[in-house]
PDB file of C-alpha atoms in Angstrom:
ATOM      1  CA  MET A   1     172.895  63.318 -15.610  1.00 50.00           C
ATOM      2  CA  LYS A   2     170.902  62.940 -11.910  1.00 60.00           C
ATOM      3  CA  GLN A   3     167.454  64.781 -11.487  1.00 76.00           C
ATOM      4  CA  GLU A   4     168.108  65.574  -7.960  1.00 77.00           C
ATOM      5  CA  ILE A   5     171.539  67.656  -8.478  1.00 81.00           C
ATOM      6  CA  ILE A   6     169.593  70.116 -11.599  1.00 85.00           C
ATOM      7  CA  LYS A   7     166.828  70.306  -8.836  1.00 87.00           C
ATOM      8  CA  SER A   8     169.099  71.145  -6.044  1.00 88.00           C
ATOM      9  CA  ALA A   9     171.178  73.598  -8.299  1.00 89.00           C
ATOM     10  CA  GLN A  10     167.659  75.251  -9.232  1.00 90.00           C
ATOM     11  CA  ASN A  11     166.830  75.318  -5.643  1.00 91.00           C
ATOM     12  CA  ILE A  12     170.062  77.098  -5.113  1.00 93.00           C
ATOM     13  CA  ILE A  13     168.734  79.928  -7.917  1.00 92.00           C
ATOM     14  CA  GLN A  14     165.682  79.988  -6.674  1.00 90.00           C
ATOM     15  CA  GLN A  15     167.334  81.033  -2.949  1.00 92.00           C
ATOM     16  CA  ARG A  16     168.998  84.184  -5.242  1.00 91.00           C
ATOM     17  CA  LYS A  17     165.445  84.988  -6.745  1.00 90.00           C
ATOM     18  CA  LEU A  18     163.429  84.742  -3.039  1.00 90.00           C
ATOM     19  CA  LYS A  19     166.539  87.330  -1.638  1.00 91.00           C
ATOM     20  CA  ALA A  20     166.442  89.721  -4.512  1.00 88.00           C
ATOM     21  CA  ILE A  21     162.340  89.738  -4.476  1.00 84.00           C
ATOM     22  CA  HIS A  22     162.373  90.599  -0.624  1.00 87.00           C
ATOM     23  CA  GLU A  23     164.751  93.175  -0.882  1.00 86.00           C
ATOM     24  CA  TYR A  24     163.625  94.969  -3.310  1.00 80.00           C
ATOM     25  CA  GLU A  25     160.270  94.354  -1.298  1.00 80.00           C
ATOM     26  CA  THR A  26     162.068  96.242   1.680  1.00 83.00           C
ATOM     27  CA  LYS A  27     162.741  99.228  -0.557  1.00 77.00           C
ATOM     28  CA  LEU A  28     159.983  99.653  -1.955  1.00 73.00           C
ATOM     29  CA  SER A  29     157.448  99.519   1.562  1.00 76.00           C
ATOM     30  CA  PRO A  30     158.234 103.307   1.840  1.00 75.00           C
ATOM     31  CA  TYR A  31     156.709 103.906  -1.019  1.00 69.00           C
ATOM     32  CA  LEU A  32     153.988 102.131  -0.876  1.00 67.00           C
ATOM     33  CA  SER A  33     152.980 103.828   2.636  1.00 72.00           C
ATOM     34  CA  LYS A  34     152.657 107.619   0.447  1.00 73.00           C
ATOM     35  CA  ALA A  35     148.604 108.117  -0.596  1.00 77.00           C
ATOM     36  CA  GLU A  36     149.478 108.377  -4.478  1.00 72.00           C
ATOM     37  CA  PHE A  37     152.140 105.812  -4.311  1.00 74.00           C
ATOM     38  CA  ALA A  38     149.783 102.930  -3.047  1.00 76.00           C
ATOM     39  CA  GLU A  39     146.971 104.349  -5.403  1.00 80.00           C
ATOM     40  CA  MET A  40     148.702 104.386  -8.533  1.00 77.00           C
ATOM     41  CA  HIS A  41     150.153 100.813  -8.042  1.00 76.00           C
ATOM     42  CA  LYS A  42     146.443  99.362  -7.088  1.00 81.00           C
ATOM     43  CA  ASP A  43     145.465 100.742 -10.344  1.00 83.00           C
ATOM     44  CA  TYR A  44     148.207  99.281 -11.964  1.00 80.00           C
ATOM     45  CA  VAL A  45     148.266  95.400 -10.325  1.00 82.00           C
ATOM     46  CA  GLN A  46     144.007  95.881 -10.964  1.00 87.00           C
ATOM     47  CA  ILE A  47     144.632  96.837 -15.297  1.00 86.00           C
ATOM     48  CA  MET A  48     147.446  94.252 -15.539  1.00 82.00           C
ATOM     49  CA  ILE A  49     144.555  91.784 -14.417  1.00 86.00           C
ATOM     50  CA  GLU A  50     142.146  92.925 -16.471  1.00 86.00           C
ATOM     51  CA  ASN A  51     144.010  92.742 -19.462  1.00 82.00           C
ATOM     52  CA  ALA A  52     145.829  89.870 -18.809  1.00 80.00           C
ATOM     53  CA  LYS A  53     141.965  87.786 -18.137  1.00 82.00           C
ATOM     54  CA  LYS A  54     141.358  89.450 -21.318  1.00 82.00           C
ATOM     55  CA  GLU A  55     144.312  88.026 -23.503  1.00 76.00           C
ATOM     56  CA  SER A  56     143.280  84.398 -21.937  1.00 74.00           C
ATOM     57  CA  GLU A  57     140.049  84.797 -23.667  1.00 79.00           C
ATOM     58  CA  GLY A  58     141.356  85.938 -26.939  1.00 79.00           C
ATOM     59  CA  GLN A  59     139.681  89.613 -26.714  1.00 83.00           C
ATOM     60  CA  LYS A  60     142.093  92.330 -28.498  1.00 85.00           C
ATOM     61  CA  VAL A  61     143.816  94.331 -25.520  1.00 82.00           C
ATOM     62  CA  ASP A  62     145.175  97.773 -25.835  1.00 86.00           C
ATOM     63  CA  ARG A  63     147.838  98.438 -23.051  1.00 83.00           C
ATOM     64  CA  THR A  64     147.753 102.345 -23.473  1.00 88.00           C
ATOM     65  CA  VAL A  65     146.796 103.086 -19.907  1.00 85.00           C
ATOM     66  CA  GLU A  66     148.722 100.167 -18.434  1.00 82.00           C
ATOM     67  CA  LEU A  67     151.721 101.160 -20.118  1.00 85.00           C
ATOM     68  CA  ARG A  68     151.297 104.487 -19.193  1.00 84.00           C
ATOM     69  CA  LEU A  69     151.020 103.176 -15.802  1.00 79.00           C
ATOM     70  CA  LYS A  70     154.021 101.133 -15.897  1.00 77.00           C
ATOM     71  CA  LYS A  71     156.048 104.657 -16.989  1.00 79.00           C
ATOM     72  CA  ASN A  72     154.345 106.308 -14.258  1.00 76.00           C
ATOM     73  CA  PHE A  73     155.260 104.102 -11.247  1.00 72.00           C
ATOM     74  CA  GLU A  74     159.274 103.472 -12.776  1.00 71.00           C
ATOM     75  CA  THR A  75     159.287 106.885 -12.658  1.00 72.00           C
ATOM     76  CA  MET A  76     157.853 107.400  -9.032  1.00 65.00           C
ATOM     77  CA  THR A  77     160.536 104.323  -8.291  1.00 63.00           C
ATOM     78  CA  LYS A  78     163.126 105.943  -9.598  1.00 61.00           C
ATOM     79  CA  CYS A  79     165.653 102.827 -10.361  1.00 52.00           C
ATOM     80  CA  LEU A  80     164.591 100.770  -8.023  1.00 63.00           C
ATOM     81  CA  GLN A  81     164.321  96.729  -8.918  1.00 73.00           C
ATOM     82  CA  PRO A  82     164.793  93.875  -7.915  1.00 78.00           C
ATOM     83  CA  ASN A  83     168.527  93.155  -7.885  1.00 84.00           C
ATOM     84  CA  PHE A  84     169.382  89.346  -9.838  1.00 88.00           C
ATOM     85  CA  SER A  85     172.506  87.990  -9.437  1.00 90.00           C
ATOM     86  CA  CYS A  86     172.228  86.776 -13.425  1.00 91.00           C
ATOM     87  CA  LYS A  87     170.697  89.783 -15.031  1.00 88.00           C
ATOM     88  CA  LEU A  88     171.222  87.180 -17.999  1.00 89.00           C
ATOM     89  CA  CYS A  89     167.663  85.346 -16.425  1.00 90.00           C
ATOM     90  CA  ASN A  90     166.722  87.211 -13.596  1.00 88.00           C
ATOM     91  CA  ASP A  91     168.077  83.988 -11.741  1.00 91.00           C
ATOM     92  CA  GLU A  92     165.008  81.821 -13.071  1.00 88.00           C
ATOM     93  CA  GLY A  93     167.584  79.212 -14.030  1.00 90.00           C
ATOM     94  CA  TYR A  94     166.563  79.132 -18.051  1.00 90.00           C
ATOM     95  CA  LYS A  95     166.571  81.561 -20.810  1.00 87.00           C
ATOM     96  CA  ASN A  96     164.259  81.481 -24.086  1.00 87.00           C
ATOM     97  CA  GLY A  97     163.701  77.554 -22.862  1.00 86.00           C
ATOM     98  CA  GLU A  98     167.362  76.477 -22.254  1.00 89.00           C
ATOM     99  CA  MET A  99     169.623  76.323 -19.130  1.00 89.00           C
ATOM    100  CA  CYS A 100     171.090  79.431 -18.448  1.00 92.00           C
ATOM    101  CA  ILE A 101     175.450  79.884 -17.818  1.00 89.00           C
ATOM    102  CA  CYS A 102     174.103  80.582 -14.233  1.00 91.00           C
ATOM    103  CA  LEU A 103     172.641  77.582 -13.529  1.00 91.00           C
ATOM    104  CA  LYS A 104     174.962  75.540 -15.572  1.00 87.00           C
ATOM    105  CA  LYS A 105     177.810  76.311 -13.134  1.00 85.00           C
ATOM    106  CA  GLU A 106     175.858  75.760  -9.776  1.00 87.00           C
ATOM    107  CA  ILE A 107     174.999  72.117 -11.658  1.00 86.00           C
ATOM    108  CA  SER A 108     179.278  71.776 -12.386  1.00 78.00           C
ATOM    109  CA  LYS A 109     179.855  73.132  -8.817  1.00 79.00           C
ATOM    110  CA  GLN A 110     177.447  69.708  -7.501  1.00 80.00           C
ATOM    111  CA  ILE A 111     179.221  67.521  -9.534  1.00 77.00           C
ATOM    112  CA  LEU A 112     182.425  68.424  -8.722  1.00 72.00           C
ATOM    113  CA  LYS A 113     181.408  67.773  -5.386  1.00 73.00           C
ATOM    114  CA  GLU A 114     180.382  64.578  -5.439  1.00 67.00           C
ATOM    115  CA  SER A 115     183.394  64.105  -7.623  1.00 59.00           C
ATOM    116  CA  GLY A 116     185.524  64.659  -4.296  1.00 62.00           C
ATOM    117  CA  PHE A 117     187.985  67.926  -6.809  1.00 65.00           C
ATOM    118  CA  GLU A 118     186.011  71.201  -5.052  1.00 68.00           C
ATOM    119  CA  LYS A 119     189.817  72.875  -5.461  1.00 77.00           C
ATOM    120  CA  LEU A 120     189.789  74.765  -8.663  1.00 80.00           C
ATOM    121  CA  GLU A 121     192.721  76.497 -10.477  1.00 83.00           C
ATOM    122  CA  ASN A 122     192.987  79.881 -12.691  1.00 83.00           C
ATOM    123  CA  PHE A 123     194.745  80.263 -15.746  1.00 85.00           C
ATOM    124  CA  GLU A 124     195.588  83.667 -15.081  1.00 79.00           C
ATOM    125  CA  SER A 125     198.302  82.605 -12.006  1.00 80.00           C
ATOM    126  CA  SER A 126     198.548  78.956 -13.230  1.00 80.00           C
ATOM    127  CA  ILE A 127     200.370  79.712 -16.427  1.00 82.00           C
ATOM    128  CA  LYS A 128     202.683  82.830 -14.085  1.00 77.00           C
ATOM    129  CA  THR A 129     203.931  79.778 -12.477  1.00 74.00           C
ATOM    130  CA  SER A 130     204.301  77.325 -14.960  1.00 76.00           C
ATOM    131  CA  GLY A 131     207.523  77.721 -16.416  1.00 79.00           C
ATOM    132  CA  THR A 132     208.733  75.984 -19.343  1.00 83.00           C
ATOM    133  CA  PHE A 133     204.755  74.657 -19.403  1.00 86.00           C
ATOM    134  CA  ALA A 134     203.402  77.665 -19.731  1.00 87.00           C
ATOM    135  CA  PRO A 135     202.825  77.513 -23.679  1.00 88.00           C
ATOM    136  CA  ILE A 136     200.858  73.999 -23.171  1.00 90.00           C
ATOM    137  CA  TYR A 137     198.906  75.963 -20.106  1.00 89.00           C
ATOM    138  CA  GLN A 138     197.985  78.857 -22.843  1.00 91.00           C
ATOM    139  CA  LYS A 139     197.323  76.225 -26.048  1.00 92.00           C
ATOM    140  CA  MET A 140     193.902  74.491 -23.296  1.00 93.00           C
ATOM    141  CA  GLN A 141     193.441  78.213 -22.261  1.00 93.00           C
ATOM    142  CA  GLU A 142     192.463  78.463 -26.131  1.00 93.00           C
ATOM    143  CA  TRP A 143     190.633  75.236 -26.603  1.00 94.00           C
ATOM    144  CA  CYS A 144     188.534  75.649 -23.532  1.00 93.00           C
ATOM    145  CA  ASN A 145     187.374  78.779 -24.997  1.00 93.00           C
ATOM    146  CA  THR A 146     186.825  78.176 -28.568  1.00 90.00           C
ATOM    147  CA  LYS A 147     185.006  74.765 -30.875  1.00 87.00           C
ATOM    148  CA  SER A 148     187.595  72.573 -30.790  1.00 86.00           C
ATOM    149  CA  ALA A 149     187.425  69.715 -33.661  1.00 88.00           C
ATOM    150  CA  LYS A 150     190.104  67.699 -31.266  1.00 93.00           C
ATOM    151  CA  ASN A 151     187.306  66.274 -28.763  1.00 94.00           C
ATOM    152  CA  LEU A 152     189.890  63.837 -26.507  1.00 96.00           C
ATOM    153  CA  ILE A 153     193.114  65.120 -24.763  1.00 96.00           C
ATOM    154  CA  TYR A 154     195.697  62.998 -23.242  1.00 96.00           C
ATOM    155  CA  ILE A 155     197.854  64.860 -20.258  1.00 94.00           C
ATOM    156  CA  ALA A 156     200.555  62.210 -19.740  1.00 93.00           C
ATOM    157  CA  GLY A 157     203.835  63.004 -17.331  1.00 92.00           C
ATOM    158  CA  PRO A 158     205.112  61.819 -14.563  1.00 89.00           C
ATOM    159  CA  THR A 159     204.257  62.145 -10.845  1.00 85.00           C
ATOM    160  CA  GLY A 160     204.563  66.234 -10.108  1.00 80.00           C
ATOM    161  CA  VAL A 161     204.526  68.147 -12.899  1.00 83.00           C
ATOM    162  CA  GLY A 162     201.226  69.371 -12.952  1.00 82.00           C
ATOM    163  CA  LYS A 163     198.736  67.325 -14.692  1.00 88.00           C
ATOM    164  CA  THR A 164     196.102  67.596 -12.535  1.00 85.00           C
ATOM    165  CA  TYR A 165     196.402  71.669 -11.504  1.00 86.00           C
ATOM    166  CA  LEU A 166     196.445  71.838 -15.379  1.00 91.00           C
ATOM    167  CA  ILE A 167     192.903  70.409 -15.571  1.00 90.00           C
ATOM    168  CA  ARG A 168     192.282  72.231 -12.442  1.00 89.00           C
ATOM    169  CA  SER A 169     192.656  75.062 -14.365  1.00 91.00           C
ATOM    170  CA  MET A 170     191.178  73.863 -17.642  1.00 92.00           C
ATOM    171  CA  ALA A 171     187.602  73.002 -15.440  1.00 90.00           C
ATOM    172  CA  ASN A 172     187.617  76.397 -14.423  1.00 87.00           C
ATOM    173  CA  GLU A 173     187.580  77.624 -17.409  1.00 89.00           C
ATOM    174  CA  LEU A 174     185.555  75.922 -18.998  1.00 88.00           C
ATOM    175  CA  ILE A 175     183.251  76.123 -15.570  1.00 83.00           C
ATOM    176  CA  GLU A 176     183.216  80.676 -16.213  1.00 79.00           C
ATOM    177  CA  ASN A 177     182.061  79.837 -20.082  1.00 81.00           C
ATOM    178  CA  GLY A 178     178.712  77.555 -18.641  1.00 75.00           C
ATOM    179  CA  LYS A 179     179.862  74.242 -19.671  1.00 82.00           C
ATOM    180  CA  VAL A 180     178.591  70.886 -17.190  1.00 82.00           C
ATOM    181  CA  VAL A 181     181.695  68.807 -16.017  1.00 87.00           C
ATOM    182  CA  LYS A 182     182.497  65.960 -14.485  1.00 88.00           C
ATOM    183  CA  ILE A 183     185.622  65.131 -12.966  1.00 88.00           C
ATOM    184  CA  VAL A 184     186.526  61.705 -11.669  1.00 91.00           C
ATOM    185  CA  THR A 185     189.473  59.062 -10.840  1.00 92.00           C
ATOM    186  CA  SER A 186     190.456  56.180 -12.839  1.00 95.00           C
ATOM    187  CA  PHE A 187     189.905  54.310  -9.917  1.00 95.00           C
ATOM    188  CA  ASN A 188     186.592  55.306  -9.031  1.00 94.00           C
ATOM    189  CA  LEU A 189     185.342  55.331 -12.790  1.00 96.00           C
ATOM    190  CA  ASN A 190     187.358  51.919 -12.480  1.00 97.00           C
ATOM    191  CA  GLN A 191     184.693  51.169  -9.168  1.00 96.00           C
ATOM    192  CA  ASP A 192     181.855  52.113 -11.147  1.00 96.00           C
ATOM    193  CA  PHE A 193     182.221  50.081 -14.763  1.00 96.00           C
ATOM    194  CA  LYS A 194     182.895  46.772 -11.361  1.00 96.00           C
ATOM    195  CA  ASP A 195     179.728  47.976  -9.914  1.00 95.00           C
ATOM    196  CA  PHE A 196     177.993  47.994 -13.332  1.00 95.00           C
ATOM    197  CA  SER A 197     179.314  44.676 -14.174  1.00 94.00           C
ATOM    198  CA  LYS A 198     176.820  43.480 -11.674  1.00 93.00           C
ATOM    199  CA  LYS A 199     174.377  45.608 -10.672  1.00 91.00           C
ATOM    200  CA  GLN A 200     173.600  46.308 -14.503  1.00 91.00           C
ATOM    201  CA  ASP A 201     172.454  50.075 -13.416  1.00 90.00           C
ATOM    202  CA  ASP A 202     173.047  52.424 -16.397  1.00 90.00           C
ATOM    203  CA  GLU A 203     172.889  55.997 -14.401  1.00 89.00           C
ATOM    204  CA  LEU A 204     176.736  54.285 -12.848  1.00 91.00           C
ATOM    205  CA  LEU A 205     177.812  54.308 -16.630  1.00 94.00           C
ATOM    206  CA  ASN A 206     175.321  57.455 -17.612  1.00 93.00           C
ATOM    207  CA  LYS A 207     176.703  59.924 -15.778  1.00 91.00           C
ATOM    208  CA  TYR A 208     180.030  59.073 -17.551  1.00 94.00           C
ATOM    209  CA  LEU A 209     178.969  58.843 -21.175  1.00 94.00           C
ATOM    210  CA  ASN A 210     175.977  61.633 -21.219  1.00 92.00           C
ATOM    211  CA  CYS A 211     177.689  64.507 -19.576  1.00 89.00           C
ATOM    212  CA  GLU A 212     178.974  67.467 -21.283  1.00 90.00           C
ATOM    213  CA  ILE A 213     182.975  67.503 -20.300  1.00 92.00           C
ATOM    214  CA  LEU A 214     184.305  64.740 -18.611  1.00 95.00           C
ATOM    215  CA  PHE A 215     187.532  64.656 -17.319  1.00 95.00           C
ATOM    216  CA  ILE A 216     189.780  61.372 -16.319  1.00 95.00           C
ATOM    217  CA  ASP A 217     192.433  62.091 -13.305  1.00 93.00           C
ATOM    218  CA  ASP A 218     195.562  59.543 -13.464  1.00 94.00           C
ATOM    219  CA  LEU A 219     194.772  56.743 -15.646  1.00 96.00           C
ATOM    220  CA  GLY A 220     196.470  53.437 -15.600  1.00 95.00           C
ATOM    221  CA  THR A 221     196.513  53.899 -11.371  1.00 95.00           C
ATOM    222  CA  GLU A 222     193.134  51.735 -11.336  1.00 96.00           C
ATOM    223  CA  PRO A 223     193.582  47.261 -10.896  1.00 95.00           C
ATOM    224  CA  ILE A 224     192.637  45.963 -14.526  1.00 96.00           C
ATOM    225  CA  TYR A 225     188.915  43.416 -13.531  1.00 96.00           C
ATOM    226  CA  LYS A 226     188.633  41.263 -16.254  1.00 94.00           C
ATOM    227  CA  ASN A 227     186.499  41.624 -18.821  1.00 94.00           C
ATOM    228  CA  VAL A 228     185.394  45.178 -17.134  1.00 96.00           C
ATOM    229  CA  THR A 229     187.821  47.459 -16.684  1.00 96.00           C
ATOM    230  CA  ILE A 230     189.544  47.094 -20.889  1.00 96.00           C
ATOM    231  CA  GLU A 231     185.365  46.520 -22.229  1.00 96.00           C
ATOM    232  CA  TYR A 232     183.951  49.955 -20.429  1.00 97.00           C
ATOM    233  CA  LEU A 233     186.990  51.975 -20.704  1.00 97.00           C
ATOM    234  CA  TYR A 234     186.695  51.831 -24.484  1.00 97.00           C
ATOM    235  CA  LEU A 235     183.166  51.390 -24.605  1.00 96.00           C
ATOM    236  CA  VAL A 236     183.373  55.706 -22.533  1.00 97.00           C
ATOM    237  CA  ILE A 237     185.531  56.975 -24.423  1.00 97.00           C
ATOM    238  CA  ASN A 238     184.582  55.675 -28.063  1.00 96.00           C
ATOM    239  CA  GLU A 239     181.321  56.610 -27.185  1.00 96.00           C
ATOM    240  CA  ARG A 240     181.684  60.301 -26.384  1.00 96.00           C
ATOM    241  CA  LYS A 241     184.653  60.784 -29.197  1.00 95.00           C
ATOM    242  CA  MET A 242     181.775  59.587 -31.364  1.00 93.00           C
ATOM    243  CA  ARG A 243     178.748  61.680 -29.871  1.00 94.00           C
ATOM    244  CA  LYS A 244     181.681  64.439 -30.094  1.00 94.00           C
ATOM    245  CA  LEU A 245     181.583  65.372 -26.176  1.00 96.00           C
ATOM    246  CA  PRO A 246     184.605  65.968 -24.573  1.00 96.00           C
ATOM    247  CA  THR A 247     186.998  63.703 -23.091  1.00 97.00           C
ATOM    248  CA  ILE A 248     190.242  64.839 -20.696  1.00 97.00           C
ATOM    249  CA  ILE A 249     192.868  61.970 -19.713  1.00 97.00           C
ATOM    250  CA  THR A 250     196.184  62.916 -17.172  1.00 95.00           C
ATOM    251  CA  SER A 251     198.372  59.719 -16.983  1.00 95.00           C
ATOM    252  CA  ASN A 252     202.165  58.414 -15.626  1.00 94.00           C
ATOM    253  CA  LEU A 253     201.336  56.346 -19.155  1.00 94.00           C
ATOM    254  CA  ASP A 254     203.224  57.558 -22.446  1.00 92.00           C
ATOM    255  CA  MET A 255     201.325  55.992 -26.044  1.00 92.00           C
ATOM    256  CA  GLU A 256     202.985  52.604 -25.791  1.00 92.00           C
ATOM    257  CA  ASP A 257     202.322  52.109 -22.168  1.00 94.00           C
ATOM    258  CA  ILE A 258     198.773  52.973 -22.810  1.00 95.00           C
ATOM    259  CA  ARG A 259     198.690  50.260 -26.310  1.00 94.00           C
ATOM    260  CA  ASN A 260     200.517  47.070 -23.550  1.00 94.00           C
ATOM    261  CA  ARG A 261     198.357  47.822 -20.946  1.00 96.00           C
ATOM    262  CA  TYR A 262     194.897  48.696 -22.850  1.00 95.00           C
ATOM    263  CA  ASP A 263     194.668  47.497 -25.954  1.00 92.00           C
ATOM    264  CA  GLU A 264     194.692  48.149 -30.077  1.00 94.00           C
ATOM    265  CA  ARG A 265     191.378  50.383 -29.778  1.00 95.00           C
ATOM    266  CA  ILE A 266     191.823  52.316 -26.966  1.00 95.00           C
ATOM    267  CA  PHE A 267     195.316  53.250 -27.867  1.00 95.00           C
ATOM    268  CA  SER A 268     193.838  54.020 -31.246  1.00 95.00           C
ATOM    269  CA  ARG A 269     191.056  56.483 -29.689  1.00 94.00           C
ATOM    270  CA  ILE A 270     193.511  58.259 -27.861  1.00 95.00           C
ATOM    271  CA  ALA A 271     196.216  58.655 -30.290  1.00 93.00           C
ATOM    272  CA  ASP A 272     193.723  59.321 -33.802  1.00 91.00           C
ATOM    273  CA  ARG A 273     195.785  62.767 -34.060  1.00 88.00           C
ATOM    274  CA  GLN A 274     192.298  63.440 -36.187  1.00 91.00           C
ATOM    275  CA  THR A 275     190.008  63.677 -33.761  1.00 93.00           C
ATOM    276  CA  SER A 276     192.725  64.173 -30.239  1.00 94.00           C
ATOM    277  CA  ILE A 277     195.180  65.899 -28.931  1.00 94.00           C
ATOM    278  CA  ASN A 278     198.478  64.639 -27.272  1.00 94.00           C
ATOM    279  CA  ILE A 279     200.428  66.153 -24.788  1.00 92.00           C
ATOM    280  CA  PHE A 280     203.483  64.792 -22.552  1.00 91.00           C
ATOM    281  CA  LEU A 281     204.737  66.919 -19.692  1.00 88.00           C
ATOM    282  CA  ASP A 282     208.423  66.599 -18.804  1.00 81.00           C
ATOM    283  CA  GLY A 283     210.263  67.486 -15.727  1.00 60.00           C
ATOM    284  CA  THR A 284     211.080  67.349 -12.084  1.00 49.00           C
ATOM    285  CA  ASP A 285     208.230  66.758  -9.536  1.00 40.00           C
ATOM    286  CA  LYS A 286     207.061  70.501  -8.716  1.00 43.00           C
ATOM    287  CA  ARG A 287     205.760  69.101  -4.889  1.00 38.00           C
ATOM    288  CA  LEU A 288     209.851  67.881  -4.628  1.00 33.00           C
ATOM    289  CA  LYS A 289     211.046  71.377  -5.675  1.00 37.00           C
ATOM    290  CA  LYS A 290     208.672  72.379  -3.001  1.00 34.00           C
TER     291      LYS A 290
END
């Protein structure tokens, strides 16, 4: 993952924290104008600094006074506390040394903007409008909320039956669960394969090899570049399968088409019943109905 994406997401979280603290200090200001409160606040801050200094020097610290002043301070301010957006990490972005769900969501939003798929759907409305495909949508929602051994999902069907709509719902559900997703069209993926074959810039492949969950939309619409398309597509699919990183693919191609267009290796990875789910959506183009 690009470090600038993480940094950009962290900046957004940091701005939320600064805003919450500023609003808190604004609310606290009237209290500080009261002599009794101001004196208590001064004593509290001073003893905290003294205790921290002693602790850093390895001295034993008695926090009785500090805790008493803290209790009095909180009693006087009642429920005045910074209103952080994320109650899990208080807008730090990390909790117990690991990325908080709020930071993961911001990272996913940054990645989605880069991919061009800014519009997402939600399963609640998707299932209501999916008609005979409702059981499939429900199954995919369950998959998004469980840890499945099947880490490759292949969704096939003719144009307009709702494949992209389904993966937008899945992406939204996964982001809500704190997962970092990346969505790319097969055409753009193939262009990166082509660029990699010329430039050997590892980042062109690593962003697909290392992302937590990868969506590839419209496989089969990309041109086939000799010694590029099939080789690197296999590399991405196989490497992610080996590392148990989920990959979701949509396509107009059925299984036999996959075998004929690509090769036996790619076909076997997609068709493997042990680690893959194959779904075929059939029906009338919903866009034509509209």
